[in-house]
PDB file of C-alpha atoms in Angstrom:
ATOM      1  CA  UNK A 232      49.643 -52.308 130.583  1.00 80.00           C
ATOM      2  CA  UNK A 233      48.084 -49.169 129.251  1.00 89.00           C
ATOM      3  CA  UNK A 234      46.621 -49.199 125.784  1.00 94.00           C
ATOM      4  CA  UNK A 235      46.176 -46.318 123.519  1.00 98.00           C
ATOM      5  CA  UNK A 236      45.189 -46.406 119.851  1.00 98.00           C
ATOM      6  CA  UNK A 237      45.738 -43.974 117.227  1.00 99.00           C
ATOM      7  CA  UNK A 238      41.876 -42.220 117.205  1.00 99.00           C
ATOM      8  CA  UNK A 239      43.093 -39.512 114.450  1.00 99.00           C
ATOM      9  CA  UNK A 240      45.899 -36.775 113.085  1.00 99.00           C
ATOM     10  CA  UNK A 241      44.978 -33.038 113.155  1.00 99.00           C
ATOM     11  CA  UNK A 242      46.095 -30.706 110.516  1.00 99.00           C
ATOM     12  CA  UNK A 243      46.021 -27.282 111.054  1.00 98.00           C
ATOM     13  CA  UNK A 244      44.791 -25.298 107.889  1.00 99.00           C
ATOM     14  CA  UNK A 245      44.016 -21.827 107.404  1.00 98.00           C
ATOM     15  CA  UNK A 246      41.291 -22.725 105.011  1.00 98.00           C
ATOM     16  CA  UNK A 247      39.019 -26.467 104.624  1.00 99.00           C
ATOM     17  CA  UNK A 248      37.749 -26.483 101.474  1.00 98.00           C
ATOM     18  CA  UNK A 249      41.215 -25.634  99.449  1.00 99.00           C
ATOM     19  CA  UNK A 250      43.385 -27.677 102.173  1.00 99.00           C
ATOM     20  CA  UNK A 251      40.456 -30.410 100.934  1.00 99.00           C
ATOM     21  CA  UNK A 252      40.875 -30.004  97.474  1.00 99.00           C
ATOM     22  CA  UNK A 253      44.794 -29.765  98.038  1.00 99.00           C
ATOM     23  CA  UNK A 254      45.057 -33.451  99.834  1.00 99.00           C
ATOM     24  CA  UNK A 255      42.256 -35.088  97.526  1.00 99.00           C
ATOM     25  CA  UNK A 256      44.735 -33.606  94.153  1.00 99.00           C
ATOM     26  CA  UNK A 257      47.815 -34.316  96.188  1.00 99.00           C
ATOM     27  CA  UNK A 258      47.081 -37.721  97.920  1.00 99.00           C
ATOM     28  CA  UNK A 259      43.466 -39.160  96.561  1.00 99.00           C
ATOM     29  CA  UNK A 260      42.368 -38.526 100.075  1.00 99.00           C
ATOM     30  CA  UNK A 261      38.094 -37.726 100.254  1.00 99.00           C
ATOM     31  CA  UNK A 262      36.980 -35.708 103.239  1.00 99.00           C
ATOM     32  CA  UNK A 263      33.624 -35.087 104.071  1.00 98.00           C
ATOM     33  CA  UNK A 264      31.915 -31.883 105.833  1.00 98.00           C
ATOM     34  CA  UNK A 265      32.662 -32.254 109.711  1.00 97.00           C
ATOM     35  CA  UNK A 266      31.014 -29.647 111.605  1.00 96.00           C
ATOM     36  CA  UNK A 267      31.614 -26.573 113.736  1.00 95.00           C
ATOM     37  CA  UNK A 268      33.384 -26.360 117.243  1.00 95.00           C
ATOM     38  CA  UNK A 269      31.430 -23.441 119.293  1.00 93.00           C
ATOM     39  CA  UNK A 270      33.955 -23.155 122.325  1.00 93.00           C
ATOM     40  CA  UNK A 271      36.970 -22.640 120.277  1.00 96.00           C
ATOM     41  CA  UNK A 272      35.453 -21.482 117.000  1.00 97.00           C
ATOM     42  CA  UNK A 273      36.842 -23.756 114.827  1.00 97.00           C
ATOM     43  CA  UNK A 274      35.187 -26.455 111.954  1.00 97.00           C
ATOM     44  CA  UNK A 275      36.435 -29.949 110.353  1.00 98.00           C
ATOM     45  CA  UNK A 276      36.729 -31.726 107.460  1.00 99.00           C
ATOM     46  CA  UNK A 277      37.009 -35.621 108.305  1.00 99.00           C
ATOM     47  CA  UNK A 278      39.411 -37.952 106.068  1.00 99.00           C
ATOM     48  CA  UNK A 279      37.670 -40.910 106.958  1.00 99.00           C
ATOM     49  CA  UNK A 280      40.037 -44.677 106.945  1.00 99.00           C
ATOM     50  CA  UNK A 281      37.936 -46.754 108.930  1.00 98.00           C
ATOM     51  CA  UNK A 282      38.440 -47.018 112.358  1.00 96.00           C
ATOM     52  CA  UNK A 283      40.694 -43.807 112.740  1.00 99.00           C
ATOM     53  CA  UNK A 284      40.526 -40.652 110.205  1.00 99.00           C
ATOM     54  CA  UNK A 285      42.571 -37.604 109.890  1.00 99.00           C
ATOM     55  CA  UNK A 286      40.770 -34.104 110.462  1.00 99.00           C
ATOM     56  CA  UNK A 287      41.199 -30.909 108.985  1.00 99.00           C
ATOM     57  CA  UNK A 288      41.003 -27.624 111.310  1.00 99.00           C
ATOM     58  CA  UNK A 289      40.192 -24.551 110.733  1.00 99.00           C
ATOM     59  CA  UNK A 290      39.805 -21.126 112.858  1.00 98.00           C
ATOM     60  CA  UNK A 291      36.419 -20.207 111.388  1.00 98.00           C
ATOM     61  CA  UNK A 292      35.737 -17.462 114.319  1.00 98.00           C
ATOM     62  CA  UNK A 293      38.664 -15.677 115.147  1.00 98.00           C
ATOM     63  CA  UNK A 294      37.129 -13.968 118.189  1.00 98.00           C
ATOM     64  CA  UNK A 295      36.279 -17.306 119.916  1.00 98.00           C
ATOM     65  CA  UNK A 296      39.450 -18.974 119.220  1.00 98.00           C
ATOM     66  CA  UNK A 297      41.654 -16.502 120.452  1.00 97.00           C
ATOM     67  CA  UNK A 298      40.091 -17.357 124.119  1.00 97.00           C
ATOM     68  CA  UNK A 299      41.292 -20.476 124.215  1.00 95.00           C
ATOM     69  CA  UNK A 300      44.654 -22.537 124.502  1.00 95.00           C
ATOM     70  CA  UNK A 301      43.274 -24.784 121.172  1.00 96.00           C
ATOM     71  CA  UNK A 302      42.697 -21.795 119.264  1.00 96.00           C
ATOM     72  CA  UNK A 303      45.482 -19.585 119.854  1.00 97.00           C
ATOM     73  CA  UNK A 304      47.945 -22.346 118.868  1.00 96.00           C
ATOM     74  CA  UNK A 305      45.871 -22.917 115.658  1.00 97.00           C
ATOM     75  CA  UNK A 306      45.693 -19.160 114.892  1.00 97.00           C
ATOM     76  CA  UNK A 307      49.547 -19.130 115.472  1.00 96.00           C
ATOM     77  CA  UNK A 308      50.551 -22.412 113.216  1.00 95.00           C
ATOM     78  CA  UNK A 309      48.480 -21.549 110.183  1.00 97.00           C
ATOM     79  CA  UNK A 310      49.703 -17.747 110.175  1.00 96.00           C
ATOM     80  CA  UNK A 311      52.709 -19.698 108.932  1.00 92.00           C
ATOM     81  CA  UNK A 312      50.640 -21.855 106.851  1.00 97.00           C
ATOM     82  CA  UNK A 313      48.946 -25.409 107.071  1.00 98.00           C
ATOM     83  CA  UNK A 314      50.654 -27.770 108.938  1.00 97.00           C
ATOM     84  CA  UNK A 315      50.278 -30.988 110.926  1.00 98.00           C
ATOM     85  CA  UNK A 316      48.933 -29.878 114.232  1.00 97.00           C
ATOM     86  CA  UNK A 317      48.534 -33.272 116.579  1.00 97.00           C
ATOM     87  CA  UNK A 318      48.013 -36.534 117.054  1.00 98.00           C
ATOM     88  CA  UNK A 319      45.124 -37.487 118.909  1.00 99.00           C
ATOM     89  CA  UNK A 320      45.326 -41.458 120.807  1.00 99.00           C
ATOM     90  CA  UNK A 321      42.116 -43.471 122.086  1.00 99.00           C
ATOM     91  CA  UNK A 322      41.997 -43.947 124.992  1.00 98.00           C
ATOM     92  CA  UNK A 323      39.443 -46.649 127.023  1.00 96.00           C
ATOM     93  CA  UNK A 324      40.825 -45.691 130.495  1.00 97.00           C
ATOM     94  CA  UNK A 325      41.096 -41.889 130.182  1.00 98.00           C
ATOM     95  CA  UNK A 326      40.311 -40.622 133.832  1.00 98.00           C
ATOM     96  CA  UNK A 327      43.367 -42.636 134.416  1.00 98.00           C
ATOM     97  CA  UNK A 328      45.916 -40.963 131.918  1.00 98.00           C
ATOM     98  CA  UNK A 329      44.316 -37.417 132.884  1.00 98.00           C
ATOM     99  CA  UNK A 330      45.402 -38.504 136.770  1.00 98.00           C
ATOM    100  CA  UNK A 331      48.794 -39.553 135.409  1.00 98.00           C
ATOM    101  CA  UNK A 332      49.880 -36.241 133.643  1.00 98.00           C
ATOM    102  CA  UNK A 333      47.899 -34.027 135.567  1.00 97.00           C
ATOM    103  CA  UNK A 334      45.675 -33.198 132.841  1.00 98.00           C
ATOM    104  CA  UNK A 335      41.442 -32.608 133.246  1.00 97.00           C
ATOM    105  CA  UNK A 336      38.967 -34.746 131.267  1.00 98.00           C
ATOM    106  CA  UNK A 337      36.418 -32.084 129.720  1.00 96.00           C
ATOM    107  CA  UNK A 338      33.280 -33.278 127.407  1.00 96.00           C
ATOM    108  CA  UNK A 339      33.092 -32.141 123.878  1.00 95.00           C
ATOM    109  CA  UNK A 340      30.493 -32.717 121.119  1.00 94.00           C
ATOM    110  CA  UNK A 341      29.661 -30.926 117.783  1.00 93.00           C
ATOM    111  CA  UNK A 342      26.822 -31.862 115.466  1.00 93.00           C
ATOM    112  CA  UNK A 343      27.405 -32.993 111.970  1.00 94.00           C
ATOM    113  CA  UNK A 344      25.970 -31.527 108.911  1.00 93.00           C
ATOM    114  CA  UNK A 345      22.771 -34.227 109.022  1.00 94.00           C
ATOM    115  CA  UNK A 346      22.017 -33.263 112.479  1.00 95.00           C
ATOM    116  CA  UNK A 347      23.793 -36.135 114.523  1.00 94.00           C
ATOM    117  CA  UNK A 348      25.417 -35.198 117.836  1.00 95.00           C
ATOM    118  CA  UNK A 349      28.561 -36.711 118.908  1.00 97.00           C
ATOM    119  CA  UNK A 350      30.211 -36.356 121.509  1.00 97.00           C
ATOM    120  CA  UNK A 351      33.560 -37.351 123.695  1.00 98.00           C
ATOM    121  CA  UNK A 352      35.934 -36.904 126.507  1.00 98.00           C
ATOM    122  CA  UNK A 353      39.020 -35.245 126.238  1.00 98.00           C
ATOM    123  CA  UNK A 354      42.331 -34.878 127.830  1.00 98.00           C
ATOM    124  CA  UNK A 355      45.085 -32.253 126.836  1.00 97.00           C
ATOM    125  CA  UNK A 356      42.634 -30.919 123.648  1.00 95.00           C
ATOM    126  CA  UNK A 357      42.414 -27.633 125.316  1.00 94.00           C
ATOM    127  CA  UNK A 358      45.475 -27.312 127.666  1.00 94.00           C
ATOM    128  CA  UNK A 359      48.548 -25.431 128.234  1.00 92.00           C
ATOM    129  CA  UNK A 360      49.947 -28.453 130.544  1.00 92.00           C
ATOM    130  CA  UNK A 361      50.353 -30.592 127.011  1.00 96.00           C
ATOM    131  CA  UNK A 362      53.170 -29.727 124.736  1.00 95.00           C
ATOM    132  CA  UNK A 363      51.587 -29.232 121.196  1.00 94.00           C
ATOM    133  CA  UNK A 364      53.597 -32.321 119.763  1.00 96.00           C
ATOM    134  CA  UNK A 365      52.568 -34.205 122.038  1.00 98.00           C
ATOM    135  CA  UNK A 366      49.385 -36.753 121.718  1.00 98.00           C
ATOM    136  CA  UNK A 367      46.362 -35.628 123.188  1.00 98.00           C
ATOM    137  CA  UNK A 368      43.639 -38.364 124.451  1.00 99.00           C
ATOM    138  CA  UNK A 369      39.692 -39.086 123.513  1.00 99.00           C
ATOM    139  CA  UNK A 370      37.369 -41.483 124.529  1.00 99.00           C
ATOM    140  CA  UNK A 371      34.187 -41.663 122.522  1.00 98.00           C
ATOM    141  CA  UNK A 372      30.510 -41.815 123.818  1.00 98.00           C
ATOM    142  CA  UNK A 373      28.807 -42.637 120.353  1.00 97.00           C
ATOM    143  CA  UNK A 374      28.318 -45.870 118.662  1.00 97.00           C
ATOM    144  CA  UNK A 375      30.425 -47.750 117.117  1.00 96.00           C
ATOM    145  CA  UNK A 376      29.486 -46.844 113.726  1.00 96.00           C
ATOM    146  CA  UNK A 377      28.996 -42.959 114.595  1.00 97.00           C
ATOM    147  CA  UNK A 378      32.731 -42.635 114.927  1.00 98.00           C
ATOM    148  CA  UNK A 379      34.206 -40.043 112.198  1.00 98.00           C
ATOM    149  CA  UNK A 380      36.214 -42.858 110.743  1.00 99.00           C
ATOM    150  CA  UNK A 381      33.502 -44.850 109.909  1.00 98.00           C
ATOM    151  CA  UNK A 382      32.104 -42.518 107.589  1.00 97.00           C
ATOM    152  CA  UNK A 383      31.137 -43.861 104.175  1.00 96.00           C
ATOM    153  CA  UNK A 384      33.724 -42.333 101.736  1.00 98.00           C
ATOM    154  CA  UNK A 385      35.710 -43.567  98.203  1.00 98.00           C
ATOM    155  CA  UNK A 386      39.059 -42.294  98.283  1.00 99.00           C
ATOM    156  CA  UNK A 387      40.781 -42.218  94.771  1.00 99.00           C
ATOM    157  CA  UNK A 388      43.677 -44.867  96.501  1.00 98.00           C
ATOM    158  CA  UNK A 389      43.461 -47.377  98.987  1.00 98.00           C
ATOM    159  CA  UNK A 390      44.363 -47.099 102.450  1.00 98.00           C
ATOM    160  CA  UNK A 391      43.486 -49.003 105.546  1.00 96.00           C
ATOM    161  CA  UNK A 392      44.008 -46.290 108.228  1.00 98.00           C
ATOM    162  CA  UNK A 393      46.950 -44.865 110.412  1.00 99.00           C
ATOM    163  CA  UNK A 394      50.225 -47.188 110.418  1.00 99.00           C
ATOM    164  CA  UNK A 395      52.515 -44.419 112.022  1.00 98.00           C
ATOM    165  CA  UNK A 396      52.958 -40.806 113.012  1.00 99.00           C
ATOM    166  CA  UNK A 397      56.523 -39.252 112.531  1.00 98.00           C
ATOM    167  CA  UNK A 398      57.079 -36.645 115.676  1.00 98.00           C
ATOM    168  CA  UNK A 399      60.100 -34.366 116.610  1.00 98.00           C
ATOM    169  CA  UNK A 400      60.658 -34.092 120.103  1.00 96.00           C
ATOM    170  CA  UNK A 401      62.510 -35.113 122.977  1.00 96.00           C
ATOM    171  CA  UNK A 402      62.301 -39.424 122.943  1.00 96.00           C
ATOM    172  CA  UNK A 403      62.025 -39.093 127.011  1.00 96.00           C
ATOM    173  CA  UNK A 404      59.153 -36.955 127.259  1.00 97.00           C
ATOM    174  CA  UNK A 405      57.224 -38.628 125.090  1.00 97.00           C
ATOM    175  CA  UNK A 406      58.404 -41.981 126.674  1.00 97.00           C
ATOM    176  CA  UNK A 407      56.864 -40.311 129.749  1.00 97.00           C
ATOM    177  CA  UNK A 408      53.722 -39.070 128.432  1.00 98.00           C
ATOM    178  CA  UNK A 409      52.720 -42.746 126.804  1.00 98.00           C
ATOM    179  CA  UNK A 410      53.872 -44.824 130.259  1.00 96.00           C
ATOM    180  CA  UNK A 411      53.713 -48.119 129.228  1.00 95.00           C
ATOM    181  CA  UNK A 412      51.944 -48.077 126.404  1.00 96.00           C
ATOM    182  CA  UNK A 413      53.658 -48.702 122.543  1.00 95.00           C
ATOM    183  CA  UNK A 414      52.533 -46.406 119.961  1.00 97.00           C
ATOM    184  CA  UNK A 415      54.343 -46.787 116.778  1.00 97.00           C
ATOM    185  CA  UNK A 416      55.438 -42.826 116.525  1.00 98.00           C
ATOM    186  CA  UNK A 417      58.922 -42.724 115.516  1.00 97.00           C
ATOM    187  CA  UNK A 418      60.962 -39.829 116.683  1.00 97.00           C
ATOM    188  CA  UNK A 419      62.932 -37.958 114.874  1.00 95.00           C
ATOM    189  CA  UNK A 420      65.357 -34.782 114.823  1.00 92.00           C
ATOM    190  CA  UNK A 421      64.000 -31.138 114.426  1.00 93.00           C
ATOM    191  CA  UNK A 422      62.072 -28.959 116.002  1.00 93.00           C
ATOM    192  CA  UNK A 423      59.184 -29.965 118.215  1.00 96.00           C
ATOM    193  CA  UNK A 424      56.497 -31.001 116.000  1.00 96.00           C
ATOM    194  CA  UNK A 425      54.268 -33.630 113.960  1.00 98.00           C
ATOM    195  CA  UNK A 426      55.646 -34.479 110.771  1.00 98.00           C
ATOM    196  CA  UNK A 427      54.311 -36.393 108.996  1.00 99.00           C
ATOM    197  CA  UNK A 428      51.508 -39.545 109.125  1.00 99.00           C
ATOM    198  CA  UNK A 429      51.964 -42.472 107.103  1.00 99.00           C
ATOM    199  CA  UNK A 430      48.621 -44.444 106.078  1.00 99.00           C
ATOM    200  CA  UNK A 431      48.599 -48.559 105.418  1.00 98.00           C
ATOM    201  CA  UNK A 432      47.965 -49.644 101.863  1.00 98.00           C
ATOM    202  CA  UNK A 433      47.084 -53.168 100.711  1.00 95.00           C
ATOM    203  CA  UNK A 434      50.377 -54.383  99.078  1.00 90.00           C
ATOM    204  CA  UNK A 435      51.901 -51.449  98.872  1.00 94.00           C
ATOM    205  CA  UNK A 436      54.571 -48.783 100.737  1.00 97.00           C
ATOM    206  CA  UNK A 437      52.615 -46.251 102.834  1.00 98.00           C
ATOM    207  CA  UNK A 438      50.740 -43.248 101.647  1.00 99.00           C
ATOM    208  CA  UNK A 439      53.094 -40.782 103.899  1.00 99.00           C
ATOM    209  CA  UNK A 440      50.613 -37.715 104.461  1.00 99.00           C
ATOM    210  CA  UNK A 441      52.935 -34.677 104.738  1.00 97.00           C
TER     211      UNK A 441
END
């Protein structure tokens, strides 16, 4: 049986440091300087929970985005504001998946603000073959404790990382994009789209990250 993981939820904002300041006022979430994204001109701020995170992304060179499928769909979201972009799965068997949807595994690295490299395979970050609700894939190639989620943060609330992603979207496609894996992403009615990510909390409802 195939196994994916949530790895970590993209929002799309138009700008990082007021989209930070707007989630750490809005939900007591902490994010932490990410780094830039050469090939598609874009930068992150990581939300770090542990062993997934949430990421906010931002065009930062207009120029370079616009050549390529990650940053054209970014430049068109945020032109209507910030908004959930994707969800993004772990994936330990990811030449696999790529051969099952048809997609190609490309390496991808940026270097954090202390000078660390990291770096992964992806599959669907960059391509017109994936619906933009639909999950991309990643598989690491850093330690352990190099992943973005492990990053050393102190949120103003408690949460234990990703419990669920609410998607819109047909239930059969995305049936057909997982296989035979079970991801807890509930699908509901609208248009095609992300809508919200709900984080775990230690006896208590879910922090529901809109």
């Amino acid at each position: 049986m195939t196994t994916y993981r949530f790895d970590h939820a993209v929002s799309a904002v138009r700008d990082l440091d007021v989209a930070a300041a707007r989630w750490e006022d809005r939900y007591g979430l902490v994010s932490v300087a990410g780094g830039r994204h050469g090939r598609w001109g874009t930068a992150n701020r990581i939300v770090p929970l542990g062993q997934d995170y949430l990421e906010l992304l931002a065009v930062v060179e207009p120029a370079v985005a616009a050549g390529s499928v990650l940053g054209r769909r970014l430049l068109d979201l945020t032109a209507h504001g910030d908004r959930w972009f994707s969800v993004c799965l772990a994936d330990d068997d990811i030449d696999a998946t790529a051969a099952r949807l048809g997609l190609t595994v490309e390496p991808g690295s940026r270097t954090t603000p202390e000078g660390v490299g990291l770096r992964w395979r992806g599959a669907g970050i960059d391509a017109e073959e994936r619906e933009l609700w639909l999950p991309f894939f990643i598989a690491w190639d850093v330690p352990a404790e190099l992943h973005p989620g492990r990053t050393v943060v102190t949120h103003h609330v408690q949460v234990e990382g990703i419990a669920e992603a609410e998607i819109s979207g047909d239930a059969t496609r995305l049936r057909e994009w997982l296989g035979d894996a079970d991801v807890p992403l509930r699908v509901t009615a609208g248009s095609n789209g992300v809508r919200s990510v709900s984080l775990r909390r230690p006896g208590g409802p879910p922090l529901v990250v809109r």
